[in-house]
CSV table of C-alpha atoms in Angstrom, one decimal:
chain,number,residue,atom,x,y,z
A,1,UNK,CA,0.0,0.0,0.0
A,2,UNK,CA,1.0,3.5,-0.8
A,3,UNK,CA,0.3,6.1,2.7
A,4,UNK,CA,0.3,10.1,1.8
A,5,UNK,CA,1.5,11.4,4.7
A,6,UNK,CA,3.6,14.8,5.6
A,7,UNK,CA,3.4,17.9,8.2
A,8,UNK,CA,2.9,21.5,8.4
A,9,UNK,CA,4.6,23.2,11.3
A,10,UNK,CA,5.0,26.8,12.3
A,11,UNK,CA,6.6,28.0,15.7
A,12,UNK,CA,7.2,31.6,16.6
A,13,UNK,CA,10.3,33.2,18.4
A,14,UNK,CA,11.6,36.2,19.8
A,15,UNK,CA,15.3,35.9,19.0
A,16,UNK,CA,17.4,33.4,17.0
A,17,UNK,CA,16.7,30.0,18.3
A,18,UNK,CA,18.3,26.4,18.0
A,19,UNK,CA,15.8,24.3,16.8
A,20,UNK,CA,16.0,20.2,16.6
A,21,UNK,CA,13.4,18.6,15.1
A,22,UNK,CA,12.4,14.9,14.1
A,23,UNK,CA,9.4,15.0,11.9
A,24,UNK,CA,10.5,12.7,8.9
A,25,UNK,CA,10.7,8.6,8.5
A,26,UNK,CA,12.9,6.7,9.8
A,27,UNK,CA,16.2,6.1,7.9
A,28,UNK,CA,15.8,2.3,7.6
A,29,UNK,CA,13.1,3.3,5.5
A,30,UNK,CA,14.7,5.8,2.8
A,31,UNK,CA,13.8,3.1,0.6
A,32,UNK,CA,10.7,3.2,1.2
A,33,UNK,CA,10.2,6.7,0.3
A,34,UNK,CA,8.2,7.1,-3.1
A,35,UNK,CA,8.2,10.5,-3.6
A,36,UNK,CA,8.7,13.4,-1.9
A,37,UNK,CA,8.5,17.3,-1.6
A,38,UNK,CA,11.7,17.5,0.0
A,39,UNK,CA,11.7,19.7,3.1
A,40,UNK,CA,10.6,23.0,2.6
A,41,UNK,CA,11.3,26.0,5.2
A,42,UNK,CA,10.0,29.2,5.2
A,43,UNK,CA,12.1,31.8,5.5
A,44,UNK,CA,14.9,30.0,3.2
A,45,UNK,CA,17.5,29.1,6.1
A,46,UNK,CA,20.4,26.8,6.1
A,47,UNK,CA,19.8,23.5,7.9
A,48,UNK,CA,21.7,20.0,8.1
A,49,UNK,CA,20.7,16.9,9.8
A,50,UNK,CA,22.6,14.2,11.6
A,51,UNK,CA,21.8,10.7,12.6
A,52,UNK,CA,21.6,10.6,17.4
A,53,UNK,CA,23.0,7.7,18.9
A,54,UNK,CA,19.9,5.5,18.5
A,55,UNK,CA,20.0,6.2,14.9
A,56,UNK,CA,17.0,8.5,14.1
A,57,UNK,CA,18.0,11.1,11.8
A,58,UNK,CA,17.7,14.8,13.2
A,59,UNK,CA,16.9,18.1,11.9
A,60,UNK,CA,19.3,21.0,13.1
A,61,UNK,CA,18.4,24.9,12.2
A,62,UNK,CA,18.4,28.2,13.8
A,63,UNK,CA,15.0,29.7,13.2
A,64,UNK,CA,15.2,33.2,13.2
A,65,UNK,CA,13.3,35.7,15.3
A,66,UNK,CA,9.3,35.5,14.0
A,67,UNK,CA,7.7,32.3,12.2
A,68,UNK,CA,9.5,30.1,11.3
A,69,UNK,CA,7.4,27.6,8.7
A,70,UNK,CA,8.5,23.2,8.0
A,71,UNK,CA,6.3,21.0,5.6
A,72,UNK,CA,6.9,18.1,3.7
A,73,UNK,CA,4.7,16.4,2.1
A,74,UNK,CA,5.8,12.5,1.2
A,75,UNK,CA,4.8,9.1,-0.2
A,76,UNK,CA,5.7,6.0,1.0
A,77,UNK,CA,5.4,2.4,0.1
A,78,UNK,CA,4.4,0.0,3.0
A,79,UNK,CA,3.3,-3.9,3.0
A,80,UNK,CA,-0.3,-3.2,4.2
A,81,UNK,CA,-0.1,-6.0,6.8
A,82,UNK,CA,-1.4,-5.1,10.4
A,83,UNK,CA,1.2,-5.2,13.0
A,84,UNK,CA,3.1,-8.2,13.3
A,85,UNK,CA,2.5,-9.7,16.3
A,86,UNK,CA,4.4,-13.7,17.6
A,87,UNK,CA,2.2,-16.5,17.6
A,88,UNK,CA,2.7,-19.1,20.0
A,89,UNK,CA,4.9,-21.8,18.7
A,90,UNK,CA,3.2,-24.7,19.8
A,91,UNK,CA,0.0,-23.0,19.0
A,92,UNK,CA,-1.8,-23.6,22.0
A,93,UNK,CA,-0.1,-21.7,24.9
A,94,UNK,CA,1.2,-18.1,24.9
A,95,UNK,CA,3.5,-19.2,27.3
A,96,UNK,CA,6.0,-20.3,24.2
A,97,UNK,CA,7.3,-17.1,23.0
A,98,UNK,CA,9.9,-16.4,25.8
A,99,UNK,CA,11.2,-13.7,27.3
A,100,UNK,CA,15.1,-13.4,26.7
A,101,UNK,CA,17.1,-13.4,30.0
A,102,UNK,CA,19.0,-10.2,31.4
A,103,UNK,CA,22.2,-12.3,31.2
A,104,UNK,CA,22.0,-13.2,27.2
A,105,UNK,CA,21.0,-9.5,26.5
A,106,UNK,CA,24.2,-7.5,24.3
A,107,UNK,CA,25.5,-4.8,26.4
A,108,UNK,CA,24.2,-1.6,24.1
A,109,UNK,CA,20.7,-2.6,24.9
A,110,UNK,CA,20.5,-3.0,28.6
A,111,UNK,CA,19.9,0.9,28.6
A,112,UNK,CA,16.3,0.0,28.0
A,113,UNK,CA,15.8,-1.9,30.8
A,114,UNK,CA,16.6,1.0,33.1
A,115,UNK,CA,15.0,3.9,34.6
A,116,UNK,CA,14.8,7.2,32.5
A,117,UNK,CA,13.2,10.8,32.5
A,118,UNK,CA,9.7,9.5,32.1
A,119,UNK,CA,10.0,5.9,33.3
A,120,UNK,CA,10.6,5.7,36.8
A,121,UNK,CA,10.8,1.9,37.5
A,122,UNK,CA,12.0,2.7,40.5
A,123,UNK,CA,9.0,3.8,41.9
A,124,UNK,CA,7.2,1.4,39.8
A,125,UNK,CA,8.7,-2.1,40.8
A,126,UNK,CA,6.7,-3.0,43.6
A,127,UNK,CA,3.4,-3.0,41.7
A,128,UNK,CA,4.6,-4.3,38.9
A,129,UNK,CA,5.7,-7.1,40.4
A,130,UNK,CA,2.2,-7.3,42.2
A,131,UNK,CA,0.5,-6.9,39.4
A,132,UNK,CA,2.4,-9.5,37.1
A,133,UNK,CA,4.7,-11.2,39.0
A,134,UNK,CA,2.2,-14.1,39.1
A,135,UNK,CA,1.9,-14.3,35.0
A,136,UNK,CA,3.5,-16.9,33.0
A,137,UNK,CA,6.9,-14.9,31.3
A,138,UNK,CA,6.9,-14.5,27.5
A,139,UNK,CA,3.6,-13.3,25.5
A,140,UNK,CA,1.2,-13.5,28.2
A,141,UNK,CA,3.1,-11.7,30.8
A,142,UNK,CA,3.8,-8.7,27.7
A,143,UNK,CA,0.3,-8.8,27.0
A,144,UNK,CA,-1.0,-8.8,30.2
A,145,UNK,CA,1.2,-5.2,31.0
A,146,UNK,CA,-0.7,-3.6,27.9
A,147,UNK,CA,-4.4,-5.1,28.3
A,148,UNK,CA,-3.7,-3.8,32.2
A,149,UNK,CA,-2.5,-0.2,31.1
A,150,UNK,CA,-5.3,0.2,28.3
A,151,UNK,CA,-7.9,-0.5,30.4
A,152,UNK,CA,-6.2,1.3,33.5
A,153,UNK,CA,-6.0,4.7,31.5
A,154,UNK,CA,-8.6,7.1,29.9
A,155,UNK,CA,-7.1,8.4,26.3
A,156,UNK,CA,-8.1,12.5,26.2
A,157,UNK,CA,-6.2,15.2,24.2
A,158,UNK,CA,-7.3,17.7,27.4
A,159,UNK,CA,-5.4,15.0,29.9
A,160,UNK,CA,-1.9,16.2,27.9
A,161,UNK,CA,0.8,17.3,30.0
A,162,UNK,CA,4.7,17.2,28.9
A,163,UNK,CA,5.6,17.1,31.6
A,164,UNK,CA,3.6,13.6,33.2
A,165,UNK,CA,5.5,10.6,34.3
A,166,UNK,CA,4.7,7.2,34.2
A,167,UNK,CA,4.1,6.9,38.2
A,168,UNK,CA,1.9,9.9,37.6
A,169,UNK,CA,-0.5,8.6,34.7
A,170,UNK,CA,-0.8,5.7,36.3
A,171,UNK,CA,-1.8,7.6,40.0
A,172,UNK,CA,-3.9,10.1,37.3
A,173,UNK,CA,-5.0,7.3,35.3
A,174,UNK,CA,-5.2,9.6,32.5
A,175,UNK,CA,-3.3,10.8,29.5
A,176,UNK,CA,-2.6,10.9,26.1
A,177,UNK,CA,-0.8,7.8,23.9
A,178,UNK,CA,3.0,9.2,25.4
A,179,UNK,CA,1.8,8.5,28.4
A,180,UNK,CA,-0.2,5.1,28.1
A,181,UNK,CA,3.4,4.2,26.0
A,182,UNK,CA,5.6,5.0,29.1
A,183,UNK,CA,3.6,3.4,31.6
A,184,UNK,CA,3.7,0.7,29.4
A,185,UNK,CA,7.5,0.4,29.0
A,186,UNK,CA,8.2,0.9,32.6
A,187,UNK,CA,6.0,-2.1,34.0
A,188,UNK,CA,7.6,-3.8,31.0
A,189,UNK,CA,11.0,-2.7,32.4
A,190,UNK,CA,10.2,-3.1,36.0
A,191,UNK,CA,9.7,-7.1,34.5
A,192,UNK,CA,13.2,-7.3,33.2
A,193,UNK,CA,12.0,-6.9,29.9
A,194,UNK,CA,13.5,-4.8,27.3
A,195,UNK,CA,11.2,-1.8,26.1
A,196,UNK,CA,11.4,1.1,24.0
A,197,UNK,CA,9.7,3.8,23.1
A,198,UNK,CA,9.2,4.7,19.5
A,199,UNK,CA,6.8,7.4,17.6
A,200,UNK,CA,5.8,8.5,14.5
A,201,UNK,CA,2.7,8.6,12.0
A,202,UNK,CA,-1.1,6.1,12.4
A,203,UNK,CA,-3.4,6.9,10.6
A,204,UNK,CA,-6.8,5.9,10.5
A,205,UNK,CA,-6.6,3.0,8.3
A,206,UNK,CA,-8.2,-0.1,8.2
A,207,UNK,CA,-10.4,0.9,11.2
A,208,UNK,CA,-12.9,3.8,11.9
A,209,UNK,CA,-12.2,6.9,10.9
A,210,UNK,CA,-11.0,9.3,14.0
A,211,UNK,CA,-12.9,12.9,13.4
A,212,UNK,CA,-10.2,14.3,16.3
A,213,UNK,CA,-7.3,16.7,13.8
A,214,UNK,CA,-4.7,13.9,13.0
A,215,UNK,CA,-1.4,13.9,15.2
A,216,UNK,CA,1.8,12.1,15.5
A,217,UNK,CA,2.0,9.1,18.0
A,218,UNK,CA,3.4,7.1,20.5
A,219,UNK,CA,3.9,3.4,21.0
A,220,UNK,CA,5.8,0.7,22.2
A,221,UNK,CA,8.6,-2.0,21.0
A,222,UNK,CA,9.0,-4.8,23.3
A,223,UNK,CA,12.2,-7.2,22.7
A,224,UNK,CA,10.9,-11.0,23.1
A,225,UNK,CA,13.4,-14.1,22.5
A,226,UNK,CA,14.9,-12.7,19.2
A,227,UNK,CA,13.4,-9.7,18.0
A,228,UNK,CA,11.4,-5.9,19.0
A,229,UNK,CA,7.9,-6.5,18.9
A,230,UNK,CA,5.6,-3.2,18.3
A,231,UNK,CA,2.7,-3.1,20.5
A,232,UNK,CA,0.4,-0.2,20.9
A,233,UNK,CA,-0.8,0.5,25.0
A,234,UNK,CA,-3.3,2.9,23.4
A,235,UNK,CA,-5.3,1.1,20.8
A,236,UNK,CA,-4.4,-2.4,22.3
A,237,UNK,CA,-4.8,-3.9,18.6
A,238,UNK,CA,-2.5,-4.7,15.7
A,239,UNK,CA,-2.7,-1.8,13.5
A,240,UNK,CA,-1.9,-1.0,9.6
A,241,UNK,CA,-0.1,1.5,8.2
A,242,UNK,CA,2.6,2.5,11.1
A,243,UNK,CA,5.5,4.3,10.2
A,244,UNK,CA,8.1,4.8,12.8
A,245,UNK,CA,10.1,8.6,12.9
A,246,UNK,CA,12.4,8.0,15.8
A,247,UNK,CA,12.9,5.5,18.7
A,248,UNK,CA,14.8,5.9,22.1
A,249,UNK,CA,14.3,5.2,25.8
A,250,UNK,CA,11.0,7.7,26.3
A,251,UNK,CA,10.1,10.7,24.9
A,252,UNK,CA,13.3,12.6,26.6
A,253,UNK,CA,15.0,11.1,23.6
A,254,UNK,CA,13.0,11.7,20.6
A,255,UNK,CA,11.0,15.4,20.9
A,256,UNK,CA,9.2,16.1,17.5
A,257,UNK,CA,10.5,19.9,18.2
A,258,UNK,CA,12.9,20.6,20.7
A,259,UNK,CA,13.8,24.7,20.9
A,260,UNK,CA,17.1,25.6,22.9
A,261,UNK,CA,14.9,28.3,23.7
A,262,UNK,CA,10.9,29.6,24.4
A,263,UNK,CA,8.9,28.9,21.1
A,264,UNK,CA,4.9,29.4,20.7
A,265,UNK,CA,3.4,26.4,18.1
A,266,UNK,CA,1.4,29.0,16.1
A,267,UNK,CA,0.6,26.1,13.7
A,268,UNK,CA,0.6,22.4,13.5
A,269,UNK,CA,-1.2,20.1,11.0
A,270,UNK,CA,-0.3,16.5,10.0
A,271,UNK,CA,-1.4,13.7,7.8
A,272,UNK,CA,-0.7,10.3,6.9
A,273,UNK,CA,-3.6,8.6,5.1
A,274,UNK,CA,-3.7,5.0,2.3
A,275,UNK,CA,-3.5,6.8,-1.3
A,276,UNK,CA,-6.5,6.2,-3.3
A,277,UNK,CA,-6.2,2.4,-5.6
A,278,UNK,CA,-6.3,4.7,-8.8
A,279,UNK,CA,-2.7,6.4,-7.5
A,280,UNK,CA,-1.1,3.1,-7.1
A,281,UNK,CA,-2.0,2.0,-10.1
A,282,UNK,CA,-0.3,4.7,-11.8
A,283,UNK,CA,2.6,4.8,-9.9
A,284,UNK,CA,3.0,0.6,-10.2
């Protein structure tokens, strides 16, 4: 399937400002990438990008004093299947896709099993371990951890807050999908298994259509026996048509707009929707 999908940003300044953005696909899928606008900014500034330590490539800029306009607008080919999730091997008993043991886990990864800015599995691990200590390990100990937060949360855009923790959403029991991703993670975590957070573009495809404005989103990718599994707190569901921007430890690591500097969003609009049959026919 082909997805449409792109952005429109304005933020406003009152003096030069270093700006760091990550609005675009990820780099392992460049080859992905049908077409593009290429990025357009408005005033004509210089910019550069550079790929972060996780590897998601990163937009640097000084916007100048005023507005400072980003869109790109982009098509890009993906397989149209809904999120892969494991299937037992046996195919009886969840209990067969495993959990890999801290001890076989390379050493550039066990950064995701620790606490970070929004994941405070140290405040966390005693009801974690209440709460799933008692499950199976593998699949059904990972799915019990999102079933539990998905039902333990209420999704509203007036519950945002940047600055909410996972402890907090999960005292609040509210939030956006940031926050049903990091409480997520951190019970994952809290369970000695690995977890990262990830975000980028959903839309509604393949399931009702959402009348809210379209936005960028959050999710999860939990490592189980030999590979990240993506897994979705908020909608609880495989899902069509994801396509990752960045991933990192939580949302510390991967701002959509980070300003070295106060900013006002004066404008924000994105999309990411399936392109019409009669488009991929043309372009096939």
């Amino acid at each position: 399937m082909l997805i449409n999908l792109g952005y429109e940003i304005e933020i406003t300044c009152e003096q030069p400002t270093e700006v760091i953005a990550l609005l675009d696909p990820h780099p392992d899928l460049d080859c992905k990438v049908v077409r593009t606008s290429g990025l357009q900014i408005t005033p004509s500034i210089q910019d550069r990008t550079y790929i972060d330590r996780y590897g998601n490539r990163c937009l640097r800029l000084t916007a100048p004093a005023g507005v400072t306009r980003l869109f790109r607008d982009s098509v890009i080919a993906m397989d149209g299947h809904p999120d892969p999730w494991p299937a037992p091997k046996d195919g009886t008993t969840d209990g067969a896709v495993r959990e890999s043991p801290v001890s076989a886990l390379p050493d550039d990864v066990l950064g995701y099993l620790l606490a970070s800015r929004y994941c405070e599995t140290d405040l966390m691990m005693t009801q974690a371990w209440a709460l799933f200590g008692h499950v199976p390990p593998g699949w059904a100990r990972v799915r019990a951890i999102f079933d539990y937060v998905h039902q333990h949360l209420t999704f509203g855009y007036q519950h945002a807050r940047a600055t909410r923790t996972a402890s907090e959403a999960w005292k609040e029991r509210v939030g956006v999908c940031r926050d049903f991703a990091h409480l997520a993670i951190t019970l994952c975590r809290c369970m000695n298994i690995l977890a990262r957070y990830a975000n980028g573009y959903l839309g509604d495809i393949g399931v009702t259509a959402n009348p809210a404005p379209m936005d960028f989103n959050a999710w999860c990718e939990v490592w189980l026996e030999d590979r990240w599994v993506t897994l979705d707190a908020r909608h609880n569901t495989p899902r069509i048509g994801r396509v990752v921007i960045a991933r990192g430890r939580d949302a510390t690591d991967i701002p959509l707009i980070h300003t070295f500097g106060p900013h006002q969003l004066t404008a924000f609009r994105v999309w990411t929707e399936e392109v019409p049959d009669t488009e991929v026919r043309s372009v096939a």
